[in-house]
Tab-separated table of C-alpha atoms in Angstrom:
chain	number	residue	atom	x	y	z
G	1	UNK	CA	-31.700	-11.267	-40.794
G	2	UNK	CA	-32.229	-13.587	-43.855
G	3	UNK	CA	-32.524	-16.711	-44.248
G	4	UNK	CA	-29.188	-16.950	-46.437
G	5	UNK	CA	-27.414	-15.579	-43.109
G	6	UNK	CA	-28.905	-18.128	-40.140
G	7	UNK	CA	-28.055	-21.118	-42.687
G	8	UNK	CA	-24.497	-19.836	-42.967
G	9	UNK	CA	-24.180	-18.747	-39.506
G	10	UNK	CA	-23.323	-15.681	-39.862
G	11	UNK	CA	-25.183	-12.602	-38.284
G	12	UNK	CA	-24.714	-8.984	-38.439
G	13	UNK	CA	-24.059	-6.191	-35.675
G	14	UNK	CA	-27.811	-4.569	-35.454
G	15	UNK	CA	-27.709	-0.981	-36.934
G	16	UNK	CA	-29.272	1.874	-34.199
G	17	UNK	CA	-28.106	5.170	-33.145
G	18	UNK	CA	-28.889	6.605	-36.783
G	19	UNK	CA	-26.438	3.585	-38.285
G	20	UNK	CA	-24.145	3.464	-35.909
G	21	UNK	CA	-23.438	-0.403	-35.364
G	22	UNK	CA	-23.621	-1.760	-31.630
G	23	UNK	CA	-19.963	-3.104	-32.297
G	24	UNK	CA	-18.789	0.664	-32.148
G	25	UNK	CA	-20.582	1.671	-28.458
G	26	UNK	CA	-18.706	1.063	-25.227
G	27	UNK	CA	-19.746	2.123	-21.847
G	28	UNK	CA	-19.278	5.178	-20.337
G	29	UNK	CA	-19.540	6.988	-17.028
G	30	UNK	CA	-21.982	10.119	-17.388
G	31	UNK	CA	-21.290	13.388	-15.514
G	32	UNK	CA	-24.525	12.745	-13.755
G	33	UNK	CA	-22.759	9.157	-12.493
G	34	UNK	CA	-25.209	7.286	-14.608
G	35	UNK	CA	-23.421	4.461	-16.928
G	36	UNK	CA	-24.087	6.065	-20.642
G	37	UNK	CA	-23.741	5.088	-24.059
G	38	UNK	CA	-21.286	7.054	-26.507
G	39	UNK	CA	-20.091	5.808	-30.518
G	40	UNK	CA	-16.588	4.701	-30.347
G	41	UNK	CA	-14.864	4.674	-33.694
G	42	UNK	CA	-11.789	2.678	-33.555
G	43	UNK	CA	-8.953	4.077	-35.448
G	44	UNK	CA	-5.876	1.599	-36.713
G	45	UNK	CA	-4.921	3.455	-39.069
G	46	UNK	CA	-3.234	5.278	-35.645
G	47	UNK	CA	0.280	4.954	-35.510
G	48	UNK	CA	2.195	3.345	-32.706
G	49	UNK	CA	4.759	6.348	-32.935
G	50	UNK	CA	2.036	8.129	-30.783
G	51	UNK	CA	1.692	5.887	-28.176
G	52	UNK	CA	5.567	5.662	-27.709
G	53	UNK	CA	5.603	9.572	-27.791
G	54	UNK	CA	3.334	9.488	-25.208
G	55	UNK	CA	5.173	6.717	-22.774
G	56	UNK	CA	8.263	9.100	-23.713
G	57	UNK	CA	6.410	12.231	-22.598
G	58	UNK	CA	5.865	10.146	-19.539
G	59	UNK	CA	9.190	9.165	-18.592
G	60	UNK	CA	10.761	12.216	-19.453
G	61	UNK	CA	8.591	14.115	-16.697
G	62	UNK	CA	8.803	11.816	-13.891
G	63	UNK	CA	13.288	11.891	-14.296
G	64	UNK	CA	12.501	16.046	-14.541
G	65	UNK	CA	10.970	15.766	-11.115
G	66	UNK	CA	12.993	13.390	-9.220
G	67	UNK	CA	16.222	15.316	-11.102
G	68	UNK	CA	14.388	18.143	-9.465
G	69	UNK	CA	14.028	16.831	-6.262
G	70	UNK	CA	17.989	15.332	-5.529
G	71	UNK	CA	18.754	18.571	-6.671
G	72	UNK	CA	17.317	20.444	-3.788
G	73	UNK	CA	18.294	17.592	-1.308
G	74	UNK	CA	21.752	17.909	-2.468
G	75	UNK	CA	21.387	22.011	-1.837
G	76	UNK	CA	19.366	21.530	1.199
G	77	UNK	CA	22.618	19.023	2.459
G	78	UNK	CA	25.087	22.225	1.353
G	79	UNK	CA	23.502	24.553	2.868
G	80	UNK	CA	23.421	22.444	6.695
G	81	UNK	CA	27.045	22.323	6.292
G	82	UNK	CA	27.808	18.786	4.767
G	83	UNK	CA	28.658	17.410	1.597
G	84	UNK	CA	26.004	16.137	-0.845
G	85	UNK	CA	28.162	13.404	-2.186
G	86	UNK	CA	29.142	11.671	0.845
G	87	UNK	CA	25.653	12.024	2.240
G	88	UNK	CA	24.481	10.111	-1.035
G	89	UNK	CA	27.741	7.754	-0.748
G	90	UNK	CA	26.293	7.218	3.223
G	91	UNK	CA	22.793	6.296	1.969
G	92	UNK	CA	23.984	3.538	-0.587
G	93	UNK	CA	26.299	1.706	1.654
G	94	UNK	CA	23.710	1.991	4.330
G	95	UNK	CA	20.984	0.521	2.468
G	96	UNK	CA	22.609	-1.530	-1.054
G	97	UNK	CA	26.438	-1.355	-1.132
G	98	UNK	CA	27.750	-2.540	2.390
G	99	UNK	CA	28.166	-5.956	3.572
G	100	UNK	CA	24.379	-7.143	4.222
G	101	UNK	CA	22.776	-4.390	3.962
G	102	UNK	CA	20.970	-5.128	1.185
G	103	UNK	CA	19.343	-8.100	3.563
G	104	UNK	CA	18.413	-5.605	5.683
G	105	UNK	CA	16.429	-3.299	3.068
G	106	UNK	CA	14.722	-5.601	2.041
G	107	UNK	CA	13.881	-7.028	5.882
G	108	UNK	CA	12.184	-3.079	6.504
G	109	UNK	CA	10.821	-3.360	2.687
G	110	UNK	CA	8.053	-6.302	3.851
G	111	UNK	CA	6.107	-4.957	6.261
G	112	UNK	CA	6.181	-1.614	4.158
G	113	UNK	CA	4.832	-3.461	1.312
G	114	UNK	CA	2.391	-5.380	2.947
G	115	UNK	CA	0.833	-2.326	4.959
G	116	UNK	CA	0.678	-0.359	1.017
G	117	UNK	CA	-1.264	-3.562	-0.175
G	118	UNK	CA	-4.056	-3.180	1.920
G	119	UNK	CA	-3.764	0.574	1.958
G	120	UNK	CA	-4.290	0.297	-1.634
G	121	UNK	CA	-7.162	-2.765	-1.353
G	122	UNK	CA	-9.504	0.096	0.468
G	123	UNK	CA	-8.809	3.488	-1.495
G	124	UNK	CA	-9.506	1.110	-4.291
G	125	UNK	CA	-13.461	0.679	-2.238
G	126	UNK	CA	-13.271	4.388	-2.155
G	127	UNK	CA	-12.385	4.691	1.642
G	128	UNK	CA	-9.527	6.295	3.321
G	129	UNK	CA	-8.094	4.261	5.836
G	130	UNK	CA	-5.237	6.098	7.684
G	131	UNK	CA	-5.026	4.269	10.671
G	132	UNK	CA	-2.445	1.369	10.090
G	133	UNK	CA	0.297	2.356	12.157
G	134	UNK	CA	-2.271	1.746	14.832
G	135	UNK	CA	-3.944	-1.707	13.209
G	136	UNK	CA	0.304	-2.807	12.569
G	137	UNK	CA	0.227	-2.490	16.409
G	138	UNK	CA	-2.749	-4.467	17.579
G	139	UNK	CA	-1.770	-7.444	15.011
G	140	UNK	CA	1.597	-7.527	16.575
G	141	UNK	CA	0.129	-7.076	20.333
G	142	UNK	CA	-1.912	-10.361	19.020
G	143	UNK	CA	0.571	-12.116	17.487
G	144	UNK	CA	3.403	-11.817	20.737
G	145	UNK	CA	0.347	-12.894	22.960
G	146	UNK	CA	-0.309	-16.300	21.040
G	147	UNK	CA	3.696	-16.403	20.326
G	148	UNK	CA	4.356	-16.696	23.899
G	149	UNK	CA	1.432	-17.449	26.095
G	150	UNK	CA	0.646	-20.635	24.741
G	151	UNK	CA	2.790	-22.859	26.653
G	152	UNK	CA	4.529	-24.761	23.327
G	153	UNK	CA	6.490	-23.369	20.189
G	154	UNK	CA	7.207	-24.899	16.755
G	155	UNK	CA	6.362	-23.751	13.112
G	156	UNK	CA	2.617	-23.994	13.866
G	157	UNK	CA	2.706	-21.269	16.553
G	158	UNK	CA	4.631	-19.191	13.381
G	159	UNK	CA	0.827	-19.760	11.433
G	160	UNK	CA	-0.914	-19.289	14.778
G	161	UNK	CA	0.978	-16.191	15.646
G	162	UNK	CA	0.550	-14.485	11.908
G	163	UNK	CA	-2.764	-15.551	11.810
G	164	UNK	CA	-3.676	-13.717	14.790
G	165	UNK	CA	-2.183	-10.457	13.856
G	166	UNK	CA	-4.340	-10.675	11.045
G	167	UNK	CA	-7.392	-10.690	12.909
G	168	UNK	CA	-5.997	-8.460	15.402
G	169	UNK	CA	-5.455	-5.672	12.572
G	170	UNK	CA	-8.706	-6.857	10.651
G	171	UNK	CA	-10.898	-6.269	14.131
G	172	UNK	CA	-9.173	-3.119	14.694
G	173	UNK	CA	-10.224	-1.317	11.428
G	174	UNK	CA	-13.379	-3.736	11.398
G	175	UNK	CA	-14.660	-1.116	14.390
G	176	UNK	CA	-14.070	1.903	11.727
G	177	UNK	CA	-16.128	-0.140	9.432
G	178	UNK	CA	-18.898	-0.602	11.532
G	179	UNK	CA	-19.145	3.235	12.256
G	180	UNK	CA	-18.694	4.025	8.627
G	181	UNK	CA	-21.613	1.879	7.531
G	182	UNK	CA	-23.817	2.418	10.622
G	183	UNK	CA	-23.467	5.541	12.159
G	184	UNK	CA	-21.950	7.372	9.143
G	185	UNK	CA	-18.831	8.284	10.990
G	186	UNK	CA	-16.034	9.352	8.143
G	187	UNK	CA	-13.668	6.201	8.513
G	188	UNK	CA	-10.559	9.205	7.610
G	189	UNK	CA	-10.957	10.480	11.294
G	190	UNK	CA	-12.142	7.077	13.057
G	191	UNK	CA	-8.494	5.589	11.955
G	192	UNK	CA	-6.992	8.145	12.924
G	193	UNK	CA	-8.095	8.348	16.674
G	194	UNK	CA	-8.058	4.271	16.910
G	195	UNK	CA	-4.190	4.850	16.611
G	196	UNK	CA	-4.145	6.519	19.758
G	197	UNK	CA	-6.149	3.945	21.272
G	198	UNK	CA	-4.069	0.902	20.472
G	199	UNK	CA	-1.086	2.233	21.849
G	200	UNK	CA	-3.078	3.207	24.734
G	201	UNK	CA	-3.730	-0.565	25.054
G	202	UNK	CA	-0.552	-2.542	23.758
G	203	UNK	CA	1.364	0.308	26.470
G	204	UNK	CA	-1.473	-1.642	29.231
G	205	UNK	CA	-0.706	-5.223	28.039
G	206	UNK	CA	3.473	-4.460	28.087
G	207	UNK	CA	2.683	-3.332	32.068
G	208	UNK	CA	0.537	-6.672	33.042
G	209	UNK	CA	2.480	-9.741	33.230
G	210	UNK	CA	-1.338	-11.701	32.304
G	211	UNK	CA	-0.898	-9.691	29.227
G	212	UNK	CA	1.969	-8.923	27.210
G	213	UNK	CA	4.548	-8.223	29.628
G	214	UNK	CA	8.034	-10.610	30.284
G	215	UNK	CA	8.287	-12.306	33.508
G	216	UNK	CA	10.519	-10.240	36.198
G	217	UNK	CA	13.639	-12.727	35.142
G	218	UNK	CA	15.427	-11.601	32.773
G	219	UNK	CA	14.433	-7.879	32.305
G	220	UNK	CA	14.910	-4.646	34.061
G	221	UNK	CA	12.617	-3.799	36.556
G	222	UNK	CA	11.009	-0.682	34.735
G	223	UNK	CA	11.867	-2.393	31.328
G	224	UNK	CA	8.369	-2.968	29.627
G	225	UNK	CA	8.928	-5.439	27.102
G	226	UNK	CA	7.433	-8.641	26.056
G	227	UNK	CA	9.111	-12.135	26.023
G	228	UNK	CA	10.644	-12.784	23.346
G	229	UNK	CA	9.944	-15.575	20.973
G	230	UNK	CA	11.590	-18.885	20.968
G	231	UNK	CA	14.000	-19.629	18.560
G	232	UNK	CA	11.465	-22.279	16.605
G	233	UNK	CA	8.966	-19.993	16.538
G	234	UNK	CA	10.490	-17.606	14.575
G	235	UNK	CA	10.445	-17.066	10.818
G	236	UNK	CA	13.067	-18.255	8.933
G	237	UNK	CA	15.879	-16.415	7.352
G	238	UNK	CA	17.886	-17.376	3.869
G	239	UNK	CA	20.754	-15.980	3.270
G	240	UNK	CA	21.646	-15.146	-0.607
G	241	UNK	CA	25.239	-13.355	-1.656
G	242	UNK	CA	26.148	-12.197	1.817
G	243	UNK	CA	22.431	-10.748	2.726
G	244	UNK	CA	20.553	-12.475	5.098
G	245	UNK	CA	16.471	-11.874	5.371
G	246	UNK	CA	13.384	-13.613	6.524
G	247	UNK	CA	11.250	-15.599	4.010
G	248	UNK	CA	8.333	-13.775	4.733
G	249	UNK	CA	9.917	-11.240	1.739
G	250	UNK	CA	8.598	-14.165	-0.743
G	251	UNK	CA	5.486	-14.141	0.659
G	252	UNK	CA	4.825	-10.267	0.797
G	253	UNK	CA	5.906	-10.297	-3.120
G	254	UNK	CA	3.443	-13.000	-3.617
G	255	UNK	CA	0.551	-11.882	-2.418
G	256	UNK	CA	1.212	-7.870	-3.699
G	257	UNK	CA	1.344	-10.323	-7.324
G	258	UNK	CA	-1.785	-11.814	-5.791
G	259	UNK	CA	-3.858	-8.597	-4.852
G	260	UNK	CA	-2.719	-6.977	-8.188
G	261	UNK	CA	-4.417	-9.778	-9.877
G	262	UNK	CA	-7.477	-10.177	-8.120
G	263	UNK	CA	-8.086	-5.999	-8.263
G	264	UNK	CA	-7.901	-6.189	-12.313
G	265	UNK	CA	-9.385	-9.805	-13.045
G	266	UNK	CA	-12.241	-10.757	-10.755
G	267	UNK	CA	-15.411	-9.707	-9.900
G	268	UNK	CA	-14.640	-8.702	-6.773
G	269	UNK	CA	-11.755	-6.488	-7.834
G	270	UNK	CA	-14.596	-5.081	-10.452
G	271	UNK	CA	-17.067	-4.120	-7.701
G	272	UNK	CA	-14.437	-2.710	-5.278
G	273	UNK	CA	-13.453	-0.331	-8.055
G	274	UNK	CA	-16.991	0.613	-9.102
G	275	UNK	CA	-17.636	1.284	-6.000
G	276	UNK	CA	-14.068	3.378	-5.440
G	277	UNK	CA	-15.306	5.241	-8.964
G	278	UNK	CA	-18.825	6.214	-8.572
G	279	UNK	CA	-20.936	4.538	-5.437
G	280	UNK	CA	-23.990	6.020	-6.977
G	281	UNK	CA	-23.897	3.634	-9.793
G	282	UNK	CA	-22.348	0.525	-7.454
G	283	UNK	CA	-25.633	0.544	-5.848
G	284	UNK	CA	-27.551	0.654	-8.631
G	285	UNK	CA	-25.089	-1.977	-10.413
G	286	UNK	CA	-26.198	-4.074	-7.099
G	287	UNK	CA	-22.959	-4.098	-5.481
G	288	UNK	CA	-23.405	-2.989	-1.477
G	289	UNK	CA	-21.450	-0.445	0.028
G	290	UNK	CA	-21.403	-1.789	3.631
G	291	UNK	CA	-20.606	-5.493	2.289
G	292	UNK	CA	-17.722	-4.602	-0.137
G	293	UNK	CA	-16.518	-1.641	1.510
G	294	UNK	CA	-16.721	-3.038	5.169
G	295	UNK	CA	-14.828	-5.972	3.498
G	296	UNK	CA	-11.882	-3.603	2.033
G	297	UNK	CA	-11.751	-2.133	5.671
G	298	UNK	CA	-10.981	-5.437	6.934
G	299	UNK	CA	-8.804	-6.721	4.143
G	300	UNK	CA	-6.787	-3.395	4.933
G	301	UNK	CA	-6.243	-3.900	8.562
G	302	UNK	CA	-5.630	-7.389	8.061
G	303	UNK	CA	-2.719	-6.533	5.960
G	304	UNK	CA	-1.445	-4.100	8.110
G	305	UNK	CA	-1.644	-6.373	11.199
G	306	UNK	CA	0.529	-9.159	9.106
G	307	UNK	CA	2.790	-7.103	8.729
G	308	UNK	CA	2.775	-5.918	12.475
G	309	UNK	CA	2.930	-10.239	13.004
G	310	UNK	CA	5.872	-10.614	10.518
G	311	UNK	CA	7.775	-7.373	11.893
G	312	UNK	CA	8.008	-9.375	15.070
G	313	UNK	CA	8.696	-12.748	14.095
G	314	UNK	CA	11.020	-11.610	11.395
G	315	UNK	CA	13.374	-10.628	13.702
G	316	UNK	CA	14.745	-6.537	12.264
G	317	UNK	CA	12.098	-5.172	14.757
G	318	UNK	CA	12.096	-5.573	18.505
G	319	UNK	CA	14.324	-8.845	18.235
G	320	UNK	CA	11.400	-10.845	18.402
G	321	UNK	CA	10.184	-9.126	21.441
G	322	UNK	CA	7.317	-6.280	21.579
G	323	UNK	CA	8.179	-3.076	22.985
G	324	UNK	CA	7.153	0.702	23.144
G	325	UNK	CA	6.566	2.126	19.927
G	326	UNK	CA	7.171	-1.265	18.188
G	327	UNK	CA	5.749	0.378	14.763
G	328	UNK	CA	8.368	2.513	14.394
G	329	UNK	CA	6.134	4.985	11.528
G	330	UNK	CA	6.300	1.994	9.561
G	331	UNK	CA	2.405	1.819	9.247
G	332	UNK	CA	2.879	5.979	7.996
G	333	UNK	CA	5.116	5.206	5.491
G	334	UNK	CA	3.727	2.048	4.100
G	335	UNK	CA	0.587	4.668	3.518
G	336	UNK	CA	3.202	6.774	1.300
G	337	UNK	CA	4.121	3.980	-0.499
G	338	UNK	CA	0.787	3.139	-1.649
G	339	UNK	CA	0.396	6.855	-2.390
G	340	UNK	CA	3.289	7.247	-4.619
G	341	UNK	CA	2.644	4.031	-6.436
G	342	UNK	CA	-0.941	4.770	-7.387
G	343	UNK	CA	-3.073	2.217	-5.810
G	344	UNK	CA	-0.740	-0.595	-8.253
G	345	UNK	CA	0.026	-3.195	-5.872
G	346	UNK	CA	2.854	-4.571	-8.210
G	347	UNK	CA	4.268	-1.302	-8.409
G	348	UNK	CA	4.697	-0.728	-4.492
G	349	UNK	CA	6.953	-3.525	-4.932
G	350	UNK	CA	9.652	-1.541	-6.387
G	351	UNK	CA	8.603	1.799	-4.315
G	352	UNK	CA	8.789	-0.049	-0.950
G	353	UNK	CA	12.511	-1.000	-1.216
G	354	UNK	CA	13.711	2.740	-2.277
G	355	UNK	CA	11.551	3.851	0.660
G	356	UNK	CA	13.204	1.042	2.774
G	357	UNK	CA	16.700	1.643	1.689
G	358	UNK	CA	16.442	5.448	2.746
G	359	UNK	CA	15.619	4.380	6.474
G	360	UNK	CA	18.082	1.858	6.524
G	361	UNK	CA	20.752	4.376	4.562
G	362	UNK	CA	20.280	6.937	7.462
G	363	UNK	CA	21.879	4.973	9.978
G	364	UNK	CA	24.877	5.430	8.042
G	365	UNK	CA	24.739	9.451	8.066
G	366	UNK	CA	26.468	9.529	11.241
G	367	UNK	CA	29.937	9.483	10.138
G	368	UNK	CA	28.704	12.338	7.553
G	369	UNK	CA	28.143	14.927	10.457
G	370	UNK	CA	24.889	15.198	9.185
G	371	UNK	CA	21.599	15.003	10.776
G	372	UNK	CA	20.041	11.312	9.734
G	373	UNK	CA	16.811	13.272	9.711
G	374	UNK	CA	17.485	15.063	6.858
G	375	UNK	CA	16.499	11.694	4.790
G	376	UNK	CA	13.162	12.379	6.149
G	377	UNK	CA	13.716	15.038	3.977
G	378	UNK	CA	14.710	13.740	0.879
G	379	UNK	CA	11.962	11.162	1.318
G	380	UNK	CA	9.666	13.835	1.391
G	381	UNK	CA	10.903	15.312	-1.791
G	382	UNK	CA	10.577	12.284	-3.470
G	383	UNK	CA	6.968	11.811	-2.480
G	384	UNK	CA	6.512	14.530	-4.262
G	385	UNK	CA	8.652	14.562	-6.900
G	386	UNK	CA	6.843	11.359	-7.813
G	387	UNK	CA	2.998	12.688	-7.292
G	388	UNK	CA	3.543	15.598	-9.535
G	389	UNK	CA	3.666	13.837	-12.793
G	390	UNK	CA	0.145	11.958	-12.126
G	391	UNK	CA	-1.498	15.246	-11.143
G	392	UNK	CA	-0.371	17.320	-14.321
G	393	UNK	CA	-1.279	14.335	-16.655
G	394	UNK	CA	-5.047	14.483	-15.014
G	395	UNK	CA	-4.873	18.239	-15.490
G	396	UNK	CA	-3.941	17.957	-19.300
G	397	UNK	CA	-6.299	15.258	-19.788
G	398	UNK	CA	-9.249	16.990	-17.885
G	399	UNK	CA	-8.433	19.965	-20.164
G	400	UNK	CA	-8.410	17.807	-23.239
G	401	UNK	CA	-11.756	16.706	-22.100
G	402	UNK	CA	-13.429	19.805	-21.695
G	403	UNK	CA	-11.868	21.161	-25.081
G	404	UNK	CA	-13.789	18.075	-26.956
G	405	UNK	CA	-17.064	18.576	-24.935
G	406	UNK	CA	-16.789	22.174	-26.016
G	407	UNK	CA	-16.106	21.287	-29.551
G	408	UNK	CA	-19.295	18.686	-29.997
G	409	UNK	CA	-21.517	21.532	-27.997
């Protein structure tokens, strides 16, 4: 550098690489899982026609697929016996166009969303928690305990009760964490069998009075149920055009805004996805497996015990009471959700309600003659009419990629 340019401030990119300026590297991830160096040539003179060919391309393939897949639930519905359009008729005034209904979507849409944000919070670590339905359980086991065995009500025994459904669902996956991390016991098949084990437990507490279970007044005698929570210690409900729905659906939307944003723009979002992409070059970037993905764990079960805590005090589960088989699949879908919105928090936003509005929507095939399990069905479909796309966009790009690595051999 002269001394022309540190008068005038002004300073050069160094030249390396046989004159390739330090401007034009970025980092990339070797196939060896090292962080490498490779020239990046930035081209304007591209035109923005591509890129909107591309988002076209895009589009285009997912409406093929889920064209594809009403298709063969409307054929599948013809071939039972009924008729596809008042099956499809049923599910929209069962879920959107009857009186209230769309309240009630959006009532089953929270803890769906809530159990996909922490779903997507640990495959983002890299781990595969499929144990919610079981962590949904414990929170809510914890939350109708402090809901009802403290001896007063009022909106702080609302903050109490959600706030020990998160631990409760945070301590349940916790103890797949601690294997994980200590004993090197896959956390896939440790959440699995802890779902099991929770209901094992909540079905104890709901047959010990000390526990979970109502006092004799009240219930029938082989009825095992919890009490059920006061009226001010319940979450409120609004009630906008006709549909009524507990606040806690501002609050889920909030903090799937709030996960979104801390996955893409802190450092801990940074880490948990290094360590997701490669945990090879995590460790070596410093960032610790147990700590970060230990933390996921719990972040994930947290989540999915809120929900579990909100499901009760919400009031379209149980009517504020626990009972057998209070999850209801709920924690299994909410998994599908975070599937079919790839790991985007914001996104399960939008995929939560469709997946909401087909479980409320089947109450409604009734009148249809139709079996309301066949919306299990089209659910199905749509899983993976929606998974497709993703897979044969990696497919073309991995074959783009190997086509260039061939070309520069």
């Amino acid at each position: 550098m002269t001394a022309q340019q540190v008068a005038g401030g002004e300073s050069h990119p160094t030249e390396h690489h046989h004159g390739v300026g330090s401007d034009d590297f970025k980092p990339e991830m070797g196939t060896d899982g090292t962080l490498t160096e490779e020239p990046h040539h930035p081209n304007p003179a591209t035109p923005t026609a591509d890129r909107f060919k591309a988002i076209g391309e895009v589009v285009f393939l997912y409406a093929i697929c889920i064209a594809a897949a009403l298709g063969l639930s409307a054929l599948l519905v013809e071939v039972t016996g009924g008729s596809s359009s008042e099956v499809f008729n049923a599910l929209l005034d069962g879920s959107i166009r009857g009186p209230g209904r769309i309240g009630a979507t959006i009532g089953v849409a929270v803890p769906l969303l809530l159990v996909a944000i922490g779903t997507i919070v640990s495959n983002r670590a890299g781990l595969v928690n499929i144990g919610q339905e079981g962590q949904l359980y414990i929170g809510a086991a914890f939350g109708a305990y402090f809901g009802t065995k403290l001896g007063f009500s009022g909106p702080w025994v609302i903050v109490l009760l959600l706030a020990a459904s998160v631990v409760g669902g945070a301590l349940w996956a916790g103890i797949a964490g601690v294997l994980r991390y200590t004993r090197n016991v896959p956390e896939v098949l440790t959440t699995l069998l802890l779902v099991t084990i929770a209901a094992q437990l909540v079905g104890y507490g709901l047959k010990n009075q000390w526990l979970l279970l109502a006092p004799a007044e009240g219930r029938a005698n082989r009825q095992q149920i919890s009490q059920q929570l006061p009226d001010n210690t319940r979450i409120p409900r609004i009630e906008l055009f006709g549909n009524e729905f507990p606040i806690s659906a501002f609050i889920a939307i909030a903090l799937a805004f709030l996960i979104a944003a801390a996955m893409a723009r802190t450092v801990w979002g940074l880490r948990l996805r290094m360590l997701g992409h490669n945990p090879r070059t995590a460790q070596r970037a410093g960032v610790a497996a147990s700590r970060y993905g230990g933390g996921a764990l719990l972040v994930s079960g947290a989540f999915a015990g809120l929900a579990g805590g909100m499901m009760l005090a919400g009031g379209d589960f149980g009517n504020y009471t626990l009972v057998p088989g209070f999850p209801a699949n709920i924690g299994w879908t909410g998994l599908l959700v975070a599937l079919v919105s790839r790991q985007r928090a914001s996104v399960a936003i939008v995929i939560a309600f469709v997946f909401a509005a087909l479980r409320t929507g089947s109450g409604f095939l009734a009148a249809t003659g139709v079996e309301r399990r066949i919306t299990d069905v089209v659910q199905g479909l749509l899983v993976l009419a929606l998974l497709i796309p993703p897979a044969l966009l990696f497919l073309r790009q991995r074959r783009r990629q190997m086509n260039s690595g061939g070309d520069r051999t």
